CSV table of C-alpha atoms in Angstrom, one decimal:
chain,number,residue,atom,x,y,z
A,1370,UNK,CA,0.0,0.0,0.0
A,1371,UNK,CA,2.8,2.6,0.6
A,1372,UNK,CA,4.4,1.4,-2.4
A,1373,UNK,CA,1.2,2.5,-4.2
A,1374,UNK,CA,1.1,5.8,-2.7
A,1375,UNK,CA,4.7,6.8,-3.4
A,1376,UNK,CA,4.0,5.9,-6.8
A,1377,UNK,CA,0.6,7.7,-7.3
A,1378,UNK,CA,2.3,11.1,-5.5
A,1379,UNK,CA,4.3,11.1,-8.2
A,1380,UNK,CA,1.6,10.7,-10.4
A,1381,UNK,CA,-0.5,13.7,-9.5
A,1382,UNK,CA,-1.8,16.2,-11.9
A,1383,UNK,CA,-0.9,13.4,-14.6
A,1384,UNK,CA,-3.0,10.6,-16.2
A,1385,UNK,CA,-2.5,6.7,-15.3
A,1386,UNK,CA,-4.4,5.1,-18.9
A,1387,UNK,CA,-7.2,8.2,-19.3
A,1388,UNK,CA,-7.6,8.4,-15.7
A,1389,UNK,CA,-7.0,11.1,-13.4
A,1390,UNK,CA,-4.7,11.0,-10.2
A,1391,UNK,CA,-7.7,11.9,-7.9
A,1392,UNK,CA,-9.9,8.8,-9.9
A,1393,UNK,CA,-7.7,6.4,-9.2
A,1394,UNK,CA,-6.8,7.5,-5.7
A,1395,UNK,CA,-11.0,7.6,-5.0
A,1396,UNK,CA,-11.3,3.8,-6.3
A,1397,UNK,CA,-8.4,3.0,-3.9
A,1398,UNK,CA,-10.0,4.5,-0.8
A,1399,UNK,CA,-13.3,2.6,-2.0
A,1400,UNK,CA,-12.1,-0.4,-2.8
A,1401,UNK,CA,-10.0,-0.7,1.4
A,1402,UNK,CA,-13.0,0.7,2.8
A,1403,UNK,CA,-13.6,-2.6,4.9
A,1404,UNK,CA,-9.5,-2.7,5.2
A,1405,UNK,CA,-9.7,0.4,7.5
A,1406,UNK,CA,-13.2,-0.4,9.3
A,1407,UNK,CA,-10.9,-3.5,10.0
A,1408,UNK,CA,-7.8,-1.5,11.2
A,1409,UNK,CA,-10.1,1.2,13.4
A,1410,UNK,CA,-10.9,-2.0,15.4
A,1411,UNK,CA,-7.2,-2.7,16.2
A,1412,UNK,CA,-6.5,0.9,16.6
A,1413,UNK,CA,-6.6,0.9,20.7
A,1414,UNK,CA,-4.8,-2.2,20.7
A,1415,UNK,CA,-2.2,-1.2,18.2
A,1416,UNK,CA,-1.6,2.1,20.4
A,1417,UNK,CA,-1.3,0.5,23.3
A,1418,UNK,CA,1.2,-1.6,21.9
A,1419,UNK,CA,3.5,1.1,21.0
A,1420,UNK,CA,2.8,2.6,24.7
A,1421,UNK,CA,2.9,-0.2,26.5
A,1422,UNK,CA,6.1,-2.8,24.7
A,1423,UNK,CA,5.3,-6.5,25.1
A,1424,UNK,CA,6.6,-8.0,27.9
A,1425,UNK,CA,7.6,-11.6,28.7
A,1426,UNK,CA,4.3,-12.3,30.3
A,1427,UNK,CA,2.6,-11.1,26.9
A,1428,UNK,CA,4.7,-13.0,25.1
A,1429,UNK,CA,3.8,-16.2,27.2
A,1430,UNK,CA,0.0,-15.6,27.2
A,1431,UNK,CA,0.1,-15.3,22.9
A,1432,UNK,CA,2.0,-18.9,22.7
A,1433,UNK,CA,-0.5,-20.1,25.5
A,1434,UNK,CA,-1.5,-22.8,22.8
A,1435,UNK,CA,1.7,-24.7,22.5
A,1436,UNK,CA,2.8,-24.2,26.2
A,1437,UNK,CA,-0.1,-25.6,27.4
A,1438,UNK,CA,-0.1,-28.4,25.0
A,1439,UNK,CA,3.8,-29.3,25.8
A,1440,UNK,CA,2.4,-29.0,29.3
A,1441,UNK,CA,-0.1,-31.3,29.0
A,1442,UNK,CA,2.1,-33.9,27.5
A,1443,UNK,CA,4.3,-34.2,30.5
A,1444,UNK,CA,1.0,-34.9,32.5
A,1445,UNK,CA,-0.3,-37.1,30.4
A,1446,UNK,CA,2.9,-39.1,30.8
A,1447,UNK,CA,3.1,-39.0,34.4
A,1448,UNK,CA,-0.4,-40.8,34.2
A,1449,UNK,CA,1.5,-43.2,32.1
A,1450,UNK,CA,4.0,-43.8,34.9
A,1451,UNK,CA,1.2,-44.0,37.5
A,1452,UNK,CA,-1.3,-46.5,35.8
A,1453,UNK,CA,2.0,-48.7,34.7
A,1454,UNK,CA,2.7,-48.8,38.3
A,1455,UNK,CA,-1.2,-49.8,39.2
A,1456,UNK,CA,-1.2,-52.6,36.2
A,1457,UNK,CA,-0.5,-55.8,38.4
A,1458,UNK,CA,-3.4,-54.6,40.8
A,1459,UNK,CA,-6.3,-53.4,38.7
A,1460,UNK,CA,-7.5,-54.2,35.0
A,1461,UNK,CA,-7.0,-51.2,32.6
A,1462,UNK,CA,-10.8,-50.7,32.2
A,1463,UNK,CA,-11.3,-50.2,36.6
A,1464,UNK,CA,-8.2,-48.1,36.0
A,1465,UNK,CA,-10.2,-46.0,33.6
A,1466,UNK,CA,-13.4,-45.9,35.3
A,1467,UNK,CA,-12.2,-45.1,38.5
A,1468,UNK,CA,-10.2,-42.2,37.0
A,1469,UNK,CA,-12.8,-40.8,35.1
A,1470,UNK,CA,-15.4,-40.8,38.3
A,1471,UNK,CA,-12.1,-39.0,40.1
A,1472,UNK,CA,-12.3,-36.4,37.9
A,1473,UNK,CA,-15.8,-36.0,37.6
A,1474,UNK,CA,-15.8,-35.8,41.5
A,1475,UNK,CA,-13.4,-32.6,41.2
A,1476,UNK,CA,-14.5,-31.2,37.9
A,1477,UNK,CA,-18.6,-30.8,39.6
A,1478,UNK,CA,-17.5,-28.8,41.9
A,1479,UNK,CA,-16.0,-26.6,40.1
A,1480,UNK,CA,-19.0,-26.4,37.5
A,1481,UNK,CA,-21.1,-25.6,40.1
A,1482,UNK,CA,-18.9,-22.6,41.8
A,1483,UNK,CA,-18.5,-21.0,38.6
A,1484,UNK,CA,-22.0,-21.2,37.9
A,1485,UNK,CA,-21.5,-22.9,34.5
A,1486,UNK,CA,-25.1,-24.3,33.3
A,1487,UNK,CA,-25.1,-28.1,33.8
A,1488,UNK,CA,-27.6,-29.3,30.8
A,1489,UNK,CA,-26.2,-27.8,27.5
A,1490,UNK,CA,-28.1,-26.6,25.1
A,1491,UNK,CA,-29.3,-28.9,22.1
A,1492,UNK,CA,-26.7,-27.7,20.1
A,1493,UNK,CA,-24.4,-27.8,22.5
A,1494,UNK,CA,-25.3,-31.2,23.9
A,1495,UNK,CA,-24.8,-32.9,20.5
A,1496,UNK,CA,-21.1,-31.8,20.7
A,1497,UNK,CA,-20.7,-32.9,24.2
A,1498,UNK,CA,-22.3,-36.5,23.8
A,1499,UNK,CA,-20.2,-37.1,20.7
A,1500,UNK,CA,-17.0,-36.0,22.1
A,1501,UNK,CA,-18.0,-37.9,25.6
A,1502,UNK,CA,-19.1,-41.7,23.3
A,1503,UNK,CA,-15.7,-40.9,20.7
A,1504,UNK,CA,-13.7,-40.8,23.9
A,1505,UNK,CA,-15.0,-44.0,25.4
A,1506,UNK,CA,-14.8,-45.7,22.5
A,1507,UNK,CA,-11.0,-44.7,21.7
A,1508,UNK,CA,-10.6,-45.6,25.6
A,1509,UNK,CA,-11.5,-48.9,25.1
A,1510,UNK,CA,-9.8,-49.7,21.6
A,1511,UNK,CA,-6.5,-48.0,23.2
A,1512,UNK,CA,-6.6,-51.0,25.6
A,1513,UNK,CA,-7.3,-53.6,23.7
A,1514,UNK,CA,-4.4,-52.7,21.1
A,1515,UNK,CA,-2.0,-52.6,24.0
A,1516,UNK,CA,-3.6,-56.2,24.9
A,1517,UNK,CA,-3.2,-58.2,21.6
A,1518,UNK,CA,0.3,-56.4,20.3
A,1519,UNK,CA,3.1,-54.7,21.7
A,1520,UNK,CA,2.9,-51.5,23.2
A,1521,UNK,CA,5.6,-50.2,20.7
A,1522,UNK,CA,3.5,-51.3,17.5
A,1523,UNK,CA,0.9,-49.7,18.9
A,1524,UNK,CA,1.8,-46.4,20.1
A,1525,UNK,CA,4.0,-46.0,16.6
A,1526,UNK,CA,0.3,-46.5,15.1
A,1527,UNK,CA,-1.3,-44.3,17.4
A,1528,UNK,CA,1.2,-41.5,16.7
A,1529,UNK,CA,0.2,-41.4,13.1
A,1530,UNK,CA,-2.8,-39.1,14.3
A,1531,UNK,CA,-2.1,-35.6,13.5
A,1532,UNK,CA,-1.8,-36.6,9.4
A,1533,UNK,CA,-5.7,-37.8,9.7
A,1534,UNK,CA,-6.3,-35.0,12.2
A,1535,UNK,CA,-4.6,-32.6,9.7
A,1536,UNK,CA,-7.3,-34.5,7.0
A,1537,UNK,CA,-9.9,-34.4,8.9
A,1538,UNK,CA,-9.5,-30.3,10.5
A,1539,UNK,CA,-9.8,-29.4,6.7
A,1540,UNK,CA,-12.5,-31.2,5.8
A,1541,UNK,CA,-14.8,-30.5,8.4
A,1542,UNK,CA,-13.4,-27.4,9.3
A,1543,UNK,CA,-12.0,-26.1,6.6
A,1544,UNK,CA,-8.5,-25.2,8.2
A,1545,UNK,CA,-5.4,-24.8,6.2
A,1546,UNK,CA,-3.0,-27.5,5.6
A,1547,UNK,CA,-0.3,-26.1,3.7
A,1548,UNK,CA,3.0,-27.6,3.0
A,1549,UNK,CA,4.4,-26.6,6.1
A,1550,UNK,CA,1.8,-28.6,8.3
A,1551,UNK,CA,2.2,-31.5,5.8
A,1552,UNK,CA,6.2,-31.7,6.4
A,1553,UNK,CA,6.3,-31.5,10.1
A,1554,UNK,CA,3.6,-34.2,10.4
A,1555,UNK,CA,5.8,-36.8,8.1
A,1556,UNK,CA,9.1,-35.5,10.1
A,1557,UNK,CA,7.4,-36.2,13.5
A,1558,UNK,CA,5.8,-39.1,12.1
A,1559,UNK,CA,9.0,-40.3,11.3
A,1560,UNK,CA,10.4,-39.4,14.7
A,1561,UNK,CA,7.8,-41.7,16.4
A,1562,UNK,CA,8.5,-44.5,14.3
A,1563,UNK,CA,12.1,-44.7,15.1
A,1564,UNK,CA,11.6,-44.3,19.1
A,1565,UNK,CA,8.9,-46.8,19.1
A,1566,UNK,CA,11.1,-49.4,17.0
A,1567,UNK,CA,7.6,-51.6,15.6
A,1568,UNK,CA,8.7,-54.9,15.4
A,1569,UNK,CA,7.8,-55.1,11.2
A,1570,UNK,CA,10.5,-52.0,10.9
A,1571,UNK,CA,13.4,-53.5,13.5
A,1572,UNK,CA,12.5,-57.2,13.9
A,1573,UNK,CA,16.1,-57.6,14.7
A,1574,UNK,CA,15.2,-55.3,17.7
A,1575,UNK,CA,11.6,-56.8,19.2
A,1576,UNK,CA,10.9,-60.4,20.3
A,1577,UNK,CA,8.2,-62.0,21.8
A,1578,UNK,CA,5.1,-60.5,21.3
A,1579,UNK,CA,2.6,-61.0,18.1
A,1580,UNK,CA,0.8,-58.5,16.0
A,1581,UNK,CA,-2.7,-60.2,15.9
A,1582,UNK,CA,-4.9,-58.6,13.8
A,1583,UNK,CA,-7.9,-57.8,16.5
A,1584,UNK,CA,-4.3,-55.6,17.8
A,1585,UNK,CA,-3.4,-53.7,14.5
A,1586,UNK,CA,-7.3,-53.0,14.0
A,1587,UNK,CA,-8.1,-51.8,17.2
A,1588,UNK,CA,-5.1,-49.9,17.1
A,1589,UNK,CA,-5.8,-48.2,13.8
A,1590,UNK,CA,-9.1,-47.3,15.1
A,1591,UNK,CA,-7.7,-45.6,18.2
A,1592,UNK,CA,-5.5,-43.5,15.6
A,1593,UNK,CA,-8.7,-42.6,13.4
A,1594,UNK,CA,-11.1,-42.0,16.2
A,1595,UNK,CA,-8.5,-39.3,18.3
A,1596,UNK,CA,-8.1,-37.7,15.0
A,1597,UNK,CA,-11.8,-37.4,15.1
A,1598,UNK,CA,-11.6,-36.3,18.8
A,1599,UNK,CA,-9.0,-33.4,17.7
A,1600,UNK,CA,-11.3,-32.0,14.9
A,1601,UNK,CA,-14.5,-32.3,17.6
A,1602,UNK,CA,-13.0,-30.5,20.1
A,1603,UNK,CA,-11.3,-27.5,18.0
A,1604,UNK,CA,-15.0,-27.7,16.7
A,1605,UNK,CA,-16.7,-27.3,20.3
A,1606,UNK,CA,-14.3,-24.8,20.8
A,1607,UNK,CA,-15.4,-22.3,18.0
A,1608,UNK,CA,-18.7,-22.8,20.3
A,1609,UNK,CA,-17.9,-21.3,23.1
A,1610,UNK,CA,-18.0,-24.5,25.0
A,1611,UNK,CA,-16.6,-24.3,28.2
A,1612,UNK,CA,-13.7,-26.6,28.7
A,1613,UNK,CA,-15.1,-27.4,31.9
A,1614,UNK,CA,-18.7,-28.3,30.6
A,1615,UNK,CA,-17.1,-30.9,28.2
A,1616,UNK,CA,-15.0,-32.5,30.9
A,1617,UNK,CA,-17.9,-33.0,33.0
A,1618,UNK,CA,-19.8,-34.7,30.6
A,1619,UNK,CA,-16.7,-37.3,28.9
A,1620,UNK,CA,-16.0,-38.1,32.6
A,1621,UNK,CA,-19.6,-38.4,33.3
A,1622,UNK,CA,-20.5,-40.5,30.7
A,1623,UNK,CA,-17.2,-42.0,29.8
A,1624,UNK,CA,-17.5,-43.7,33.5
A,1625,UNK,CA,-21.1,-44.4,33.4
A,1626,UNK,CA,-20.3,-46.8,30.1
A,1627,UNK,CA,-17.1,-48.4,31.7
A,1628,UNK,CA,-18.4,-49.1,35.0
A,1629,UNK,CA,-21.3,-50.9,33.3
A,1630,UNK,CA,-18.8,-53.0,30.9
A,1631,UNK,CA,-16.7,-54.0,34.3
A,1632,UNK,CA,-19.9,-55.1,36.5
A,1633,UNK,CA,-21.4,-56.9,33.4
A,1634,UNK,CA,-17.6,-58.4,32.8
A,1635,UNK,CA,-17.5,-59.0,36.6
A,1636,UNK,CA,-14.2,-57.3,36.8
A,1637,UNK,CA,-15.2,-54.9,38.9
A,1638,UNK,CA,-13.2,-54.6,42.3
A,1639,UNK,CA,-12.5,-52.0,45.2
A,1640,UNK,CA,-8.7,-51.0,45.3
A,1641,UNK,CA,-6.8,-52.2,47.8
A,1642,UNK,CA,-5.5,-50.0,50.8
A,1643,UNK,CA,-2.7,-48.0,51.2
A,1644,UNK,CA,0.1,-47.3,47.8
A,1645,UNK,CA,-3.0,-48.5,45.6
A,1646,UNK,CA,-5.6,-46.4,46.6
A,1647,UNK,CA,-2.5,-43.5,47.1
A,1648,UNK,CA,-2.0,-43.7,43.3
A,1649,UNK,CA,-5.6,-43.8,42.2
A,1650,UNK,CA,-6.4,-40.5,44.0
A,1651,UNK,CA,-3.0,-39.0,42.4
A,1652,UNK,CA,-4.0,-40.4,38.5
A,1653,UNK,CA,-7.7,-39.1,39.3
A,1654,UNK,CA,-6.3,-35.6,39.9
A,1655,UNK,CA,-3.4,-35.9,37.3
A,1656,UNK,CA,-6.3,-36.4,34.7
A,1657,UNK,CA,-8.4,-33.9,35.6
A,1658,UNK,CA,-5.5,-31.2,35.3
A,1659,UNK,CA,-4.1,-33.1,31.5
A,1660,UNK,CA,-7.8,-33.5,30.6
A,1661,UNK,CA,-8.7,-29.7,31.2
A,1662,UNK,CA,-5.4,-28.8,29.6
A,1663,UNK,CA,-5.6,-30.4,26.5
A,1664,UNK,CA,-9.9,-29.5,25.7
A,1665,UNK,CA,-8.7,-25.8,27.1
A,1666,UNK,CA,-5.7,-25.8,24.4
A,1667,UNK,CA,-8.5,-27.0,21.2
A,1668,UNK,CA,-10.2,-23.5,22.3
A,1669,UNK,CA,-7.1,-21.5,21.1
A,1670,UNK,CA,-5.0,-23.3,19.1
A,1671,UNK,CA,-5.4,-25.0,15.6
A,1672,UNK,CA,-6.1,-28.4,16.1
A,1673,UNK,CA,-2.8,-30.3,14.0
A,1674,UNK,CA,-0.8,-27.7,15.9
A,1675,UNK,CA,-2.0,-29.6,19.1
A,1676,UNK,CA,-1.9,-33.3,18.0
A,1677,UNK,CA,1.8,-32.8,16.6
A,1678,UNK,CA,3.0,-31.1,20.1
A,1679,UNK,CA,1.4,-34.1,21.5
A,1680,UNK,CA,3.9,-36.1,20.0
A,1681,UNK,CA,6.5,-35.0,22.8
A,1682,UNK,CA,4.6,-37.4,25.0
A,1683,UNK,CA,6.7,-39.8,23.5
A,1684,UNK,CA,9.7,-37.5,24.8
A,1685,UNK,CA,8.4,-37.1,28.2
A,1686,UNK,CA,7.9,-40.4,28.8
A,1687,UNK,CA,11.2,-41.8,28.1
A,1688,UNK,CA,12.6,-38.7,30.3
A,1689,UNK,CA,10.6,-40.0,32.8
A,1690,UNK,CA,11.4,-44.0,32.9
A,1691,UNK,CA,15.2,-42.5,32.6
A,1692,UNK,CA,14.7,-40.3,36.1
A,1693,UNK,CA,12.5,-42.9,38.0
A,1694,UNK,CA,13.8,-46.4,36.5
A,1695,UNK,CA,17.1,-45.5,35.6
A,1696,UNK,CA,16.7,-47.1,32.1
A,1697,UNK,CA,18.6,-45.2,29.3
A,1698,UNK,CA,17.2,-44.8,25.7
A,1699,UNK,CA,18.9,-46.7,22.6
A,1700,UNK,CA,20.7,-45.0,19.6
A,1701,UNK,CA,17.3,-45.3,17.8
A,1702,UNK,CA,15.1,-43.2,20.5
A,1703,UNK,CA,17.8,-40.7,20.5
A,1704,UNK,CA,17.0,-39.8,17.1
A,1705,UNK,CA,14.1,-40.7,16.9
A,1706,UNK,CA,13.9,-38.2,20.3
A,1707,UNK,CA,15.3,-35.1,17.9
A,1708,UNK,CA,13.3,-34.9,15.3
A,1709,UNK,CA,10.2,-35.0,17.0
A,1710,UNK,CA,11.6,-32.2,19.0
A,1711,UNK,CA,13.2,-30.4,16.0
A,1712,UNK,CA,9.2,-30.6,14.3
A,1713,UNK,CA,8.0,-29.2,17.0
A,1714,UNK,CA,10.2,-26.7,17.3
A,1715,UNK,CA,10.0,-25.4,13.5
A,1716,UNK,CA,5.9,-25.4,13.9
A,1717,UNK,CA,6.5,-23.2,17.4
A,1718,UNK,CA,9.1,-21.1,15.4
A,1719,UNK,CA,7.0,-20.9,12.2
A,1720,UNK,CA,3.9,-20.4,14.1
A,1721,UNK,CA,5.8,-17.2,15.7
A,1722,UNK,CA,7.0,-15.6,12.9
A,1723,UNK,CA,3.3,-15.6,10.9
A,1724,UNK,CA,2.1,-13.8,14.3
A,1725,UNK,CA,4.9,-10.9,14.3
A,1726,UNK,CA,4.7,-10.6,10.2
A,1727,UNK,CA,0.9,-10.6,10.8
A,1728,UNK,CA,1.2,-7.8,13.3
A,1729,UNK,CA,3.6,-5.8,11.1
A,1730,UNK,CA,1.4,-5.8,8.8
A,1731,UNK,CA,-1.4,-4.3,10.3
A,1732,UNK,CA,1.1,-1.4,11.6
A,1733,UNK,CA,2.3,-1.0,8.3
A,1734,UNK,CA,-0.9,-1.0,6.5
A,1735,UNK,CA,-2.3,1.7,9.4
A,1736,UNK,CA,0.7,4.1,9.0
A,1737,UNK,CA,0.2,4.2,5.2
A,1738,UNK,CA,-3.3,5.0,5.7
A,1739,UNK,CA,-2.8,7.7,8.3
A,1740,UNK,CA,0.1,9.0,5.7
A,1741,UNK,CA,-2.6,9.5,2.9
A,1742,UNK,CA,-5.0,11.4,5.3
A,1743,UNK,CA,-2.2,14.0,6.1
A,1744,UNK,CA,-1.4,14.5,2.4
């Protein structure tokens, strides 16, 4: 735009093909009518930012997207630790339960003291009751993968979301996935594969346990269905759902469902005393702070964004068995370990740089406007 001004300054008292200076300056200020209606919006916010430079707290709060989601991988992987430690005591599906009810026990209260309605509206509660029956069901497929084939093949399968999340975000919600999104998601993907070492990629490397194919189905599934999860939640989101809302109702419903599978299985048991119960309590609360971290990040972030960050799980967790087990990662998780960290690390970097460029541009475009009404 200031490019266009310089040139049309020069231009005045002349003709551009048959048409005056002041004709073609008129269709200009016509045609970025909506351009300025836009910018008087920002004006108080663009002023303040020359008054008031950004600090390291406003820097924080505009990349509250990715920290939270890095965040919310750590916790999501001490919950790994935590339920790996409960596994020779309770079966995955009381595990579940009892950690959903845990949550919905301290999420209630919170709903209530905020004053956030309960019963949802219709629209609403269609979003809520999808989001609440897709999480269930991925719940339950997770398990069963990790039942019928190792726990490597499956979480190398399970890591494969973000490309279908990325498919998914722009079908149903028309989101962008340009090249950029499309790289880091095969570099992660990539990264995943080589820390989780599936036993058809490195069967030098795995023994033991086979790849039935109840396993590889269930575990594809679970990869589909929390793509579908992503694209539903970034989708409540753009609602105005309240993070809290949807957690009451997954862990409401969620643990309504599995508490009726375990007493119709006739697994259901009461934990025993003591570390048991200890560690129950502590995964109840754990979830409920990863759970309203990860719905609060689909509200402000773009959703294959989120489900790429997410990969660092894989990161956390191996940081964590090294710290509490004292087991060191191989050559291949290494690697593996650094390009899933340098992905992330180009989409945080990337992500920053369109922010700044978009807010020099709207600085730029202002000054050139408030340069034309002084001429």
């Amino acid at each position: 735009m200031a490019q266009v001004e310089i040139e049309l300054k020069t231009a005045e008292g002349s003709t551009v093909n048959g048409e005056s200076y002041l004709e073609i300056k008129s269709d200009i200020r016509g045609c970025s009518g909506s351009i300025v209606a836009i910018q008087q919006e920002d004006t108080s916010e663009i002023d303040n930012e020359k008054l008031h430079p950004k600090t390291l707290s406003h820097c924080l709060y505009s990349q509250r997207g990715i920290l939270c989601t890095l965040l919310s991988t750590v916790v999501f992987a001490v919950q790994g630790v935590v339920v790996s430690f409960l596994k020779d005591d309770l079966t995955s599906t009381e595990i579940v339960a009892i950690r959903l009810w845990l949550i919905f026990g301290i999420t209630l209260p919170i709903v209530i003291a905020r004053r956030i309605p309960i019963i949802a509206t219709k629209k609403d509660m269609r979003f809520l009751i999808l989001r609440s029956l897709l999480g269930t069901a991925n719940l339950v497929l997770k398990y069963v993968a990790y039942q019928n084939m190792s726990v490597g093949d499956a979480t190398a399968i399970f890591q494969a979301t973000p490309a279908f999340t990325g498919i998914f975000a722009r079908i149903f919600l028309k989101e962008p996935f340009r090249i950029l999104e499309m790289s880091v998601v095969l570099l992660s993907a990539v990264g995943v594969v080589i820390v989780s070492q599936p036993a058809f990629l490195f069967p030098s490397n795995r023994s033991g346990v086979e790849n039935s194919l109840k396993g590889i189905i269930s575990a594809l599934s679970t990869m589909i269905l929390t793509s579908l999860i992503f694209v539903v939640m970034r989708a409540m989101g753009k609602q105005n759902i309240r993070p809290f809302q949807t957690v009451l109702y997954f862990t409401f419903i969620g643990g309504l469902l599995l508490s009726a599978f375990n007493m119709v299985s006739g697994i259901w048991t009461i934990p025993q005393c003591g570390m048991v119960r200890y560690s129950m309590v502590a995964l109840g609360v754990i979830g409920f702070f990863g759970q309203a971290l990860i719905t609060y990040v689909f509200t402000v972030e773009n959703a294959v964004i989120v489900s790429v960050l997410r990969t660092n799980e894989v990161i956390a967790a191996f940081l964590l068995e090294f710290l509490i087990l004292g087991v060191a990662p191989s050559l291949f998780s290494g690697l593996g370990s650094a390009l899933i960290i340098a992905s992330s690390l180009l989409l945080s970097y990337k992500k920053i740089l369109r922010n700044r460029s978009s807010t020099v541009s709207r600085n730029t475009c202002r000054n050139s406007f408030d340069e034309e009404d002084e001429t």
